[in-house]
Coordinates of C-alpha atoms in Angstrom, one line a residue:
M1 CA 91.8 153.2 163.6
K2 CA 88.9 151.4 165.4
R3 CA 87.3 149.0 163.1
A4 CA 83.7 148.0 163.6
R5 CA 83.3 145.1 165.9
M6 CA 80.7 142.4 165.1
A7 CA 78.5 142.0 168.2
G8 CA 79.4 139.2 170.5
R9 CA 82.4 138.0 168.6
A10 CA 85.9 139.0 167.6
P11 CA 86.1 141.5 164.7
R12 CA 86.9 140.4 161.2
S13 CA 90.2 141.6 159.8
V14 CA 90.8 145.0 158.2
V15 CA 90.6 143.2 154.8
A16 CA 86.9 144.0 155.2
V17 CA 85.7 147.6 155.2
A18 CA 84.7 149.1 158.5
T19 CA 81.5 147.4 159.5
M20 CA 78.3 148.7 161.0
L21 CA 76.5 146.8 163.8
V22 CA 74.5 144.2 162.1
V23 CA 70.7 144.4 162.0
V24 CA 69.4 141.2 160.6
A25 CA 66.9 141.8 157.9
L26 CA 63.7 140.2 159.1
G27 CA 61.1 139.0 156.6
T28 CA 63.6 138.2 153.8
T29 CA 64.0 134.7 152.5
P30 CA 67.5 133.2 152.2
A31 CA 68.4 132.1 148.8
D32 CA 69.8 128.7 149.9
A33 CA 69.0 126.1 152.5
A34 CA 71.4 123.9 154.4
T35 CA 71.6 120.1 153.9
P36 CA 69.7 118.8 155.7
T37 CA 67.4 121.8 156.3
S38 CA 66.6 121.0 160.0
G39 CA 67.3 118.9 163.0
T40 CA 66.9 118.5 166.7
V41 CA 69.3 118.3 169.6
S42 CA 68.0 116.7 172.8
T43 CA 69.2 114.9 175.9
A44 CA 68.8 111.7 174.0
S45 CA 70.4 112.9 170.8
P46 CA 72.8 115.7 171.9
D47 CA 74.6 116.5 168.6
L48 CA 74.0 116.8 164.9
T49 CA 75.8 118.1 161.8
W50 CA 74.9 119.7 158.5
N51 CA 76.6 121.4 155.6
G52 CA 76.1 124.0 152.9
G53 CA 77.6 125.3 149.7
P54 CA 79.9 125.6 147.9
F55 CA 79.3 129.4 147.5
A56 CA 80.7 131.5 144.6
V57 CA 79.5 134.9 145.5
P58 CA 80.4 136.8 148.7
N59 CA 77.7 138.3 150.9
A60 CA 79.3 141.3 152.6
T61 CA 76.0 143.2 153.0
A62 CA 76.4 143.3 156.8
T63 CA 79.1 146.0 156.3
T64 CA 76.4 148.3 155.0
G65 CA 74.3 148.1 158.2
T66 CA 71.8 145.4 157.2
L67 CA 72.4 141.8 156.4
A68 CA 70.5 141.1 153.2
C69 CA 69.5 137.5 152.4
N70 CA 68.2 137.0 148.8
A71 CA 69.0 135.5 145.5
A72 CA 71.8 137.9 144.9
T73 CA 73.3 137.8 148.4
V74 CA 72.9 134.3 149.7
C75 CA 72.5 133.2 153.3
D76 CA 72.2 129.6 154.3
D77 CA 69.5 128.8 156.9
Y78 CA 69.2 125.7 159.2
T79 CA 66.2 125.2 161.5
L80 CA 67.5 123.9 164.9
D81 CA 65.1 122.6 167.5
V82 CA 66.4 122.4 171.0
D83 CA 64.4 119.9 173.1
V84 CA 65.7 120.0 176.7
P85 CA 64.0 120.2 180.1
A86 CA 63.7 123.5 182.1
G87 CA 66.9 124.2 184.0
Y88 CA 69.1 122.2 181.7
D89 CA 71.2 125.3 181.0
A90 CA 72.4 125.3 184.6
D91 CA 75.1 122.8 183.8
H92 CA 75.1 122.6 180.0
D93 CA 75.8 124.8 177.0
L94 CA 74.6 124.8 173.4
K95 CA 77.7 125.0 171.2
I96 CA 77.5 125.7 167.5
T97 CA 80.6 125.3 165.4
V98 CA 80.9 126.3 161.7
G99 CA 84.2 125.5 159.8
W100 CA 85.4 125.4 156.2
P101 CA 88.4 123.9 154.4
K102 CA 90.1 127.0 153.0
S103 CA 91.7 129.0 155.8
A104 CA 91.6 132.2 153.7
A105 CA 87.8 132.0 153.3
D106 CA 85.4 133.6 155.8
F107 CA 81.9 132.6 156.9
D108 CA 79.8 134.2 159.6
V109 CA 77.1 132.7 161.7
Y110 CA 74.0 134.1 163.4
L111 CA 71.6 132.5 165.8
L112 CA 68.0 133.7 165.7
D113 CA 65.1 132.8 167.9
S114 CA 61.6 131.8 166.7
A115 CA 60.6 135.5 166.4
G116 CA 63.6 136.3 164.3
A117 CA 65.5 138.2 167.0
E118 CA 69.2 137.8 167.1
V119 CA 70.4 135.6 170.1
A120 CA 74.1 135.6 169.2
Q121 CA 76.5 135.9 166.4
A122 CA 80.0 134.9 165.4
A123 CA 81.2 137.3 162.7
S124 CA 85.0 137.3 162.8
N125 CA 87.7 135.8 160.6
A126 CA 88.1 132.9 163.0
D127 CA 87.9 129.4 161.5
P128 CA 85.9 127.8 162.9
E129 CA 83.3 130.3 164.1
I130 CA 81.9 129.2 167.5
L131 CA 78.8 130.2 169.3
V132 CA 78.2 129.2 173.0
V133 CA 74.7 130.0 174.4
P134 CA 72.4 128.6 177.1
P135 CA 70.4 125.7 175.8
V136 CA 66.8 126.8 176.2
A137 CA 64.0 124.8 174.6
G138 CA 62.7 126.3 171.4
T139 CA 63.0 126.6 167.7
Y140 CA 66.0 128.5 166.3
T141 CA 67.5 129.5 163.0
V142 CA 71.2 129.1 162.4
R143 CA 72.1 131.5 159.6
V144 CA 75.4 131.0 157.9
V145 CA 76.6 133.8 155.7
P146 CA 79.4 133.4 153.1
F147 CA 81.1 136.7 153.8
N148 CA 84.1 135.7 151.6
P149 CA 83.6 132.1 150.6
L150 CA 86.3 131.7 147.8
G151 CA 84.2 128.9 146.3
D152 CA 84.2 127.0 149.6
G153 CA 81.4 125.3 151.5
Y154 CA 81.0 124.8 155.2
T155 CA 80.3 122.1 157.8
A156 CA 78.4 122.9 160.9
K157 CA 77.8 121.1 164.2
A158 CA 75.4 121.8 167.0
E159 CA 75.9 120.0 170.3
L160 CA 74.8 120.0 173.9
V161 CA 77.9 119.9 176.0
A162 CA 78.4 119.7 179.8
K163 CA 79.9 122.8 181.3
P164 CA 83.4 122.1 182.5
A165 CA 83.7 121.1 186.2
A166 CA 84.8 124.1 188.3
P167 CA 85.8 124.5 191.9
A168 CA 83.3 126.1 194.2
P169 CA 83.2 129.9 193.9
G170 CA 85.9 131.6 196.0
P171 CA 85.3 134.2 198.7
T172 CA 84.1 137.7 198.0
G173 CA 85.4 141.0 199.1
A174 CA 89.0 140.2 199.9
T175 CA 90.0 143.6 198.5
S176 CA 88.3 147.0 198.6
F177 CA 88.6 150.1 196.4
T178 CA 88.1 153.8 196.5
N179 CA 87.1 155.5 193.2
Y180 CA 88.7 158.8 192.1
P181 CA 86.9 160.6 189.3
A182 CA 88.8 163.3 187.3
P183 CA 87.7 166.9 188.0
D184 CA 85.6 168.6 185.3
S185 CA 88.4 171.2 184.9
L186 CA 90.4 168.7 182.9
P187 CA 89.7 169.2 179.1
Q188 CA 89.0 165.5 178.3
A189 CA 87.7 164.4 181.7
H190 CA 84.4 163.3 180.1
N191 CA 85.9 161.9 177.0
A192 CA 88.0 159.1 178.5
G193 CA 86.8 155.9 176.7
E194 CA 89.4 153.1 176.5
P195 CA 91.9 154.6 179.0
S196 CA 95.3 153.2 179.8
I197 CA 97.4 153.9 182.9
G198 CA 100.9 153.6 184.2
V199 CA 102.6 153.9 187.5
N200 CA 106.1 155.3 188.1
W201 CA 107.5 153.3 190.9
K202 CA 110.3 155.9 191.5
T203 CA 107.9 158.8 192.2
G204 CA 104.6 157.1 192.9
K205 CA 102.9 159.2 190.2
V206 CA 100.1 157.6 188.2
M207 CA 99.8 158.5 184.5
Y208 CA 96.4 158.3 182.8
Q209 CA 95.7 158.6 179.1
A210 CA 92.3 159.9 178.0
Y211 CA 92.0 160.4 174.3
T212 CA 94.6 163.0 173.3
D213 CA 95.2 164.1 176.9
T214 CA 97.7 162.7 179.5
Y215 CA 96.9 163.3 183.1
R216 CA 99.1 162.9 186.2
V217 CA 97.5 161.8 189.4
S218 CA 99.2 162.1 192.8
F219 CA 98.0 160.4 196.0
D220 CA 99.0 161.9 199.3
D221 CA 99.2 160.2 202.7
T222 CA 95.5 160.6 203.2
A223 CA 94.8 159.0 199.9
K224 CA 93.5 162.2 198.4
A225 CA 94.0 162.4 194.6
T226 CA 95.3 165.4 192.7
W227 CA 94.7 165.3 188.9
E228 CA 96.9 167.5 186.6
N229 CA 97.0 167.9 182.8
K230 CA 100.5 167.0 181.6
S231 CA 99.7 166.4 178.0
A232 CA 102.6 166.6 175.5
G233 CA 100.7 169.0 173.4
L234 CA 101.2 170.4 169.9
P235 CA 103.4 170.5 167.9
K236 CA 105.5 167.8 169.5
C237 CA 103.5 164.6 169.1
T238 CA 99.9 164.8 170.3
A239 CA 97.4 164.8 167.5
V240 CA 94.3 167.0 167.3
R241 CA 92.4 163.9 166.6
S242 CA 93.5 160.4 167.5
L243 CA 92.7 157.1 165.9
D244 CA 93.8 155.2 169.0
P245 CA 95.4 156.4 172.2
I246 CA 97.7 154.3 174.4
L247 CA 100.0 154.9 177.3
F248 CA 102.7 152.7 179.0
T249 CA 105.0 153.4 182.0
D250 CA 108.1 151.4 182.5
H251 CA 107.9 151.3 186.3
D252 CA 111.5 150.2 186.6
T253 CA 112.9 153.3 184.8
G254 CA 110.0 155.7 185.3
R255 CA 109.8 156.5 181.6
T256 CA 106.2 157.0 180.2
F257 CA 105.2 156.6 176.6
E258 CA 102.2 158.4 175.1
S259 CA 101.1 157.2 171.7
Q260 CA 98.5 158.3 169.2
L261 CA 97.8 156.1 166.1
A262 CA 98.5 157.9 162.8
G263 CA 98.3 155.4 160.0
K264 CA 101.3 153.0 159.7
A265 CA 103.1 154.7 162.5
S266 CA 102.2 156.7 165.5
L267 CA 102.7 160.1 167.1
T268 CA 104.6 159.1 170.2
C269 CA 106.4 161.0 172.9
F270 CA 108.1 159.9 176.1
T271 CA 108.7 161.6 179.4
D272 CA 111.2 160.9 182.2
D273 CA 109.7 163.4 184.6
D274 CA 106.0 162.4 184.8
G275 CA 104.9 164.8 182.0
E276 CA 106.9 167.9 182.8
T277 CA 108.8 167.6 179.6
W278 CA 108.3 165.3 176.6
T279 CA 110.7 163.9 173.9
P280 CA 109.4 163.0 170.4
S281 CA 109.9 159.4 169.3
Q282 CA 109.9 157.7 165.8
G283 CA 106.7 156.1 167.0
G284 CA 107.1 152.6 165.6
G285 CA 109.1 150.6 163.1
L286 CA 108.9 150.8 159.3
N287 CA 105.9 148.9 157.9
S288 CA 104.0 149.0 161.2
G289 CA 100.3 148.2 161.0
V290 CA 97.5 150.7 160.5
D291 CA 95.3 149.8 163.5
H292 CA 95.0 148.9 167.2
Q293 CA 98.5 149.7 168.4
T294 CA 100.0 148.8 171.7
I295 CA 103.3 149.9 173.3
G296 CA 105.1 148.2 176.2
G297 CA 108.5 147.2 177.4
G298 CA 110.7 145.4 179.9
R299 CA 114.0 143.6 180.3
Y300 CA 115.8 141.9 177.5
S301 CA 115.8 138.2 177.0
A302 CA 119.2 136.5 177.0
N303 CA 118.1 134.6 173.9
G304 CA 118.2 137.5 171.5
V305 CA 120.0 140.6 170.4
G306 CA 120.4 142.8 173.5
G307 CA 120.2 146.5 174.0
T308 CA 122.5 149.5 174.0
P309 CA 123.9 151.8 176.7
L310 CA 121.2 154.4 175.9
Y311 CA 118.4 152.6 177.8
P312 CA 118.4 149.4 180.0
N313 CA 115.1 147.9 178.7
A314 CA 113.5 147.0 175.4
V315 CA 110.5 148.9 174.1
Y316 CA 107.9 147.2 171.8
Y317 CA 105.4 148.8 169.4
C318 CA 102.8 146.3 168.0
S319 CA 99.9 146.9 165.7
Q320 CA 97.8 145.1 163.1
D321 CA 98.0 145.5 159.3
I322 CA 96.0 144.3 156.4
A323 CA 97.1 140.6 156.4
D324 CA 99.0 140.3 159.6
A325 CA 100.0 141.9 162.9
L326 CA 103.5 143.2 163.5
C327 CA 105.8 144.2 166.4
S328 CA 108.9 146.4 166.3
T329 CA 111.7 146.7 168.9
S330 CA 113.4 149.8 170.1
R331 CA 116.9 149.4 171.7
D332 CA 117.4 153.1 172.5
G333 CA 114.6 153.7 174.9
G334 CA 111.9 154.4 172.3
L335 CA 113.8 157.1 170.2
T336 CA 113.9 154.8 167.2
F337 CA 112.5 151.4 166.3
G338 CA 113.7 148.5 164.2
P339 CA 111.7 147.0 161.3
A340 CA 108.2 145.6 162.1
V341 CA 108.2 141.8 162.3
P342 CA 105.0 139.8 161.8
M343 CA 103.7 138.1 165.0
Y344 CA 101.2 136.1 163.0
T345 CA 99.1 136.3 159.8
L346 CA 95.4 136.2 159.4
L347 CA 95.7 132.5 158.6
D348 CA 96.7 132.1 162.3
C349 CA 94.7 134.7 164.2
G350 CA 92.3 137.7 163.9
G351 CA 94.0 141.0 163.4
L352 CA 93.1 142.8 166.6
H353 CA 95.1 142.0 169.7
G354 CA 95.5 143.1 173.3
H355 CA 98.2 144.9 175.1
V356 CA 101.9 143.8 174.9
K357 CA 103.4 142.7 178.2
V358 CA 107.0 141.7 179.0
A359 CA 108.1 139.1 181.6
P360 CA 111.0 139.5 184.1
D361 CA 113.1 137.2 181.9
G362 CA 112.3 139.2 178.8
T363 CA 109.7 137.0 177.2
V364 CA 107.1 139.1 175.3
Y365 CA 103.4 138.3 175.2
V366 CA 100.7 139.8 173.0
P367 CA 97.2 138.2 173.6
N368 CA 94.6 137.6 170.9
K369 CA 90.9 136.8 171.2
G370 CA 90.5 134.7 168.1
C371 CA 93.2 132.2 166.8
G372 CA 91.1 129.4 165.2
A373 CA 88.9 127.8 167.7
N374 CA 90.7 129.4 170.7
Q375 CA 92.1 132.5 172.2
A376 CA 95.9 132.7 172.4
V377 CA 99.1 134.6 173.1
A378 CA 101.8 135.5 170.5
V379 CA 105.1 134.8 172.3
S380 CA 108.6 136.0 171.6
S381 CA 111.6 134.7 173.5
D382 CA 114.3 136.5 171.5
N383 CA 113.4 140.2 171.9
G384 CA 110.9 140.4 169.1
T385 CA 112.9 138.6 166.4
T386 CA 110.6 135.6 166.1
W387 CA 107.1 134.8 167.4
Q388 CA 105.0 131.7 168.1
V389 CA 101.2 131.5 168.7
R390 CA 100.3 129.5 171.8
K391 CA 96.6 128.8 172.3
V392 CA 94.6 128.5 175.5
P393 CA 92.8 125.2 174.6
T394 CA 90.0 125.7 177.1
S395 CA 89.0 129.0 175.6
A396 CA 86.8 130.0 172.7
P397 CA 86.9 133.2 170.6
A398 CA 85.0 136.1 172.0
D399 CA 84.5 139.9 171.5
S400 CA 86.8 141.7 174.0
D401 CA 90.5 141.7 173.8
P402 CA 92.0 139.3 176.4
A403 CA 94.8 140.5 178.7
V404 CA 98.0 139.1 180.2
G405 CA 99.5 139.6 183.6
I406 CA 103.0 138.3 184.4
G407 CA 104.2 137.5 187.9
A408 CA 107.7 138.0 189.3
D409 CA 108.5 134.3 188.7
G410 CA 107.2 134.4 185.1
T411 CA 103.8 132.9 185.9
V412 CA 101.4 134.0 183.1
Y413 CA 97.8 134.9 183.9
F414 CA 95.5 135.0 180.8
G415 CA 92.3 136.9 181.6
Y416 CA 89.5 136.8 179.0
Q417 CA 85.9 137.1 178.1
N418 CA 84.8 133.6 177.0
A419 CA 82.4 132.9 174.1
D420 CA 79.5 132.7 176.6
G421 CA 80.4 136.1 178.0
H422 CA 81.7 134.9 181.4
P423 CA 85.0 136.2 182.8
R424 CA 87.7 133.5 183.0
V425 CA 91.4 133.3 183.9
A426 CA 93.9 130.5 182.8
I427 CA 97.4 130.2 184.2
S428 CA 100.6 129.0 182.6
H429 CA 104.0 128.2 184.2
D430 CA 105.8 127.4 180.9
K431 CA 105.3 130.5 178.8
G432 CA 102.0 129.5 177.3
A433 CA 102.9 125.9 176.3
T434 CA 100.4 124.5 178.7
W435 CA 97.6 126.0 180.8
E436 CA 95.9 125.1 184.0
N437 CA 93.2 126.3 186.6
D438 CA 91.1 127.9 183.9
Q439 CA 88.2 129.2 186.0
D440 CA 85.1 131.3 185.8
V441 CA 86.1 134.1 188.2
G442 CA 82.7 135.8 188.2
A443 CA 80.8 132.8 189.5
A444 CA 80.7 134.0 193.1
L445 CA 78.6 137.0 192.2
G446 CA 76.8 135.4 189.2
I447 CA 78.5 137.4 186.5
R448 CA 77.1 136.4 183.1
N449 CA 78.4 139.1 180.7
T450 CA 81.8 140.7 180.7
V451 CA 83.6 143.4 178.7
F452 CA 87.1 144.9 178.8
P453 CA 89.3 142.3 180.5
A454 CA 92.5 143.7 182.2
M455 CA 95.1 141.7 184.0
V456 CA 98.1 142.4 186.3
A457 CA 100.3 140.3 188.5
G458 CA 102.8 141.0 191.3
D459 CA 104.4 138.0 193.1
G460 CA 104.2 134.8 191.1
D461 CA 101.2 133.6 193.0
R462 CA 99.3 136.9 193.2
A463 CA 97.3 138.5 190.4
A464 CA 94.3 140.7 189.8
F465 CA 91.7 140.5 187.0
A466 CA 89.6 143.7 186.4
F467 CA 86.6 143.8 184.1
I468 CA 83.2 145.5 183.6
G469 CA 80.5 142.9 184.3
T470 CA 76.8 142.2 185.0
P471 CA 74.8 139.3 186.4
T472 CA 72.3 139.9 183.6
G473 CA 72.5 137.3 180.8
G474 CA 71.5 137.6 177.2
N475 CA 72.6 139.7 174.2
Y476 CA 74.3 142.6 176.0
Q477 CA 74.4 144.6 172.7
D478 CA 70.7 144.6 172.3
T479 CA 69.9 148.3 172.7
A480 CA 66.2 147.8 172.9
N481 CA 65.9 144.9 175.3
F482 CA 69.0 144.5 177.4
T483 CA 68.5 146.1 180.9
G484 CA 71.5 144.9 182.8
E485 CA 73.4 147.1 185.2
W486 CA 77.2 147.0 184.9
H487 CA 79.8 147.5 187.6
L488 CA 83.6 147.4 187.8
Y489 CA 84.7 144.1 189.3
V490 CA 88.2 143.0 190.5
A491 CA 89.0 139.3 191.1
A492 CA 92.3 138.6 193.1
T493 CA 94.2 135.4 193.7
Y494 CA 96.9 134.8 196.3
D495 CA 97.5 131.1 195.5
A496 CA 98.5 131.1 191.8
G497 CA 94.9 130.9 190.5
K498 CA 93.6 128.0 192.5
T499 CA 91.0 130.3 194.2
W500 CA 89.9 133.8 193.4
S501 CA 88.1 136.4 195.5
L502 CA 85.7 138.7 193.6
T503 CA 85.0 142.3 194.7
D504 CA 82.4 144.8 193.3
A505 CA 84.6 147.9 193.1
T506 CA 81.7 150.2 192.4
P507 CA 78.9 148.7 194.6
N508 CA 76.8 151.9 194.8
D509 CA 77.5 153.4 191.4
P510 CA 76.9 151.6 188.1
V511 CA 79.5 152.0 185.4
Q512 CA 76.7 151.6 182.8
K513 CA 73.0 150.7 182.5
G514 CA 71.6 148.8 179.6
S515 CA 73.6 147.8 176.5
I516 CA 77.3 148.2 175.8
C517 CA 78.2 148.1 172.1
T518 CA 81.5 146.5 171.2
G519 CA 80.7 146.6 167.5
G520 CA 83.0 149.4 166.5
T521 CA 82.9 153.0 165.2
T522 CA 79.4 152.9 163.8
C523 CA 77.7 151.8 167.0
G524 CA 75.2 154.1 168.7
N525 CA 75.7 156.1 171.8
D526 CA 76.1 152.9 173.9
R527 CA 79.7 152.6 172.7
N528 CA 80.7 155.5 175.0
L529 CA 83.2 153.3 176.9
L530 CA 84.9 152.3 173.6
D531 CA 87.0 149.2 173.6
F532 CA 89.2 148.5 176.7
M533 CA 90.5 149.7 180.1
D534 CA 93.7 149.1 182.0
V535 CA 95.0 147.8 185.4
Q536 CA 98.4 148.3 187.0
I537 CA 100.0 148.0 190.4
D538 CA 102.1 150.5 192.3
K539 CA 105.4 149.8 194.1
Q540 CA 103.5 148.5 197.2
G541 CA 101.4 146.2 195.1
R542 CA 98.2 148.1 195.3
I543 CA 95.8 147.5 192.4
L544 CA 94.8 150.5 190.3
V545 CA 92.2 150.3 187.6
G546 CA 91.9 153.0 185.0
Y547 CA 88.4 153.0 183.6
A548 CA 85.7 155.3 182.1
D549 CA 82.6 155.8 184.1
G550 CA 79.6 155.8 181.8
C551 CA 76.9 156.4 184.4
T552 CA 77.4 159.7 186.3
A553 CA 75.4 162.5 187.8
A554 CA 71.7 161.6 188.1
C555 CA 72.3 158.2 186.5
A556 CA 74.5 157.2 189.4
T557 CA 71.7 157.8 191.9
G558 CA 68.9 156.0 190.1
G559 CA 68.3 158.1 187.0
A560 CA 68.5 157.1 183.3
Q561 CA 71.8 156.1 181.6
N562 CA 73.6 159.3 180.4
F563 CA 76.4 157.6 178.3
D564 CA 79.2 159.5 179.9
S565 CA 82.9 158.4 179.8
L566 CA 84.4 160.1 182.9
A567 CA 88.1 159.4 183.6
T568 CA 88.2 157.4 186.8
I569 CA 90.8 155.4 188.8
A570 CA 89.7 152.7 191.3
R571 CA 92.6 152.4 193.8
Q572 CA 92.9 149.5 196.2
S573 CA 92.2 150.7 199.8
G574 CA 91.9 147.5 201.7
G575 CA 93.0 143.9 201.7
K576 CA 96.3 142.2 200.7
T577 CA 98.2 143.8 197.9
L578 CA 99.9 141.7 195.2
F579 CA 103.2 141.8 197.1
A580 CA 103.4 139.5 200.1
A581 CA 106.2 141.6 201.6
N582 CA 103.6 144.3 202.3
D583 CA 101.0 142.1 204.0
A584 CA 101.8 143.6 207.4
A585 CA 100.5 147.0 206.2
S586 CA 97.2 147.8 204.7
P587 CA 97.1 149.4 201.2
A588 CA 95.7 152.6 202.6
T589 CA 98.5 153.2 205.2
S590 CA 101.6 151.5 203.6
P591 CA 104.3 153.9 202.4
R592 CA 104.0 155.4 199.0

């Protein structure tokens, strides 16, 4: 079930009720004031601290749609003056950190400008909550809300910090893409938010999940695409209404799994013939979570219990529950699953997570956008029996789920939306123990806001990061004032992340105009793209991005945003693929 996302930050756990997008109640007076009540950061005095509380009464009014600040539902306000010269934000950030002693407690933080408009918010279950915004001179209000204080107080810090040194932006346009929209004859063609795709390396067929429908896409030698509806259908496993759809193709075996969330399990089927026939699955292990499932698989690790003769690879079903997130392992090709094992608890990370990926040596990775002050991966080296959380220390919690791509030599690429909205990738050569080359891969085209990170790798030194991005800065969820134009971008590296080449894959056709809400099920019509997208490669190493196009028909040629969600695949048509063995042939002409 999709829980409401708090704008600009990772969602709180499902301990809270499903939340509506927060509209800060202007004109109300908070019942408490911070100690001290105000302060100034400047080039001469770049940091300060304050505190508040303790608080006895929770303020969960944001979950009703309007944050109320009064004597009964307390908010804590601090007046922050930012005294910096014009242009200071070019190489500096304003970072606000709010933390508290009890890890089970939960505070939220909002930043308002002098007119009371929301600039940013951090409303997750992360501890600490962190905001990173451009330091523009002015007077602001930092509003701390004791969502679930448990008698705790908080300590806050505001600081002007230099942006980390980064290499010069890499080249642009090393790859090119052709976009293939689904035909209107398909029943859910225009209801394809949060799609996932898979590629069968044995047949070359591409499988695309759009809500309750599964499509098969075939590309001929002229790169023409043929879309077919190959949904499992009732009564086997496909629901009439899905809480979450997901698809995964094991490209080694050709088996595709199609899963629809249904409470603490899922309605799952798999096919070995690209959708011609489907076999029902148990769907997940006992005690699986109720939300945000992912399914994936790959080879077994030598460090844990192995498989059976029924299927050569392990299959994993992971999901979040009330107080933790869990993953179960299937050793019979997805027919049945073992018991669900906790990957982490809410004391470690926020509940929602990204898509599970398996390395060639069997190491399993599940990325998370909020594990304390950083983003992280949950890692299992024993086929899902035990898990460790390994943080990316240069990252800060953000709103969109991060993604992992794993190269043939085990190199891990962690693609994420940072707290400032920028797209970044960090690289690990030791299963997430350490990270290097964390870079802003959108800098070459000035990307300032990002949603839906998706990551894939081929050879160890080759990877691609796909995302929806815009060069327009500011609060991208401000429906009244944000006017950015969003495109699909793909950044590719051929030297293990030392340099990246960024390509606008939809240069003449925006994916969205205006705001994109990532605040959850109670957003307005600007949540048409839902919560994620997907990227995979075919046997030749071509990059294929499965995404939903939100700006179609007249919108695509200059008209107003129409909030569509048309099933679309962007397929690499030029430039080097992610396999060096195919460098002699272009993606458009190499064998299928």
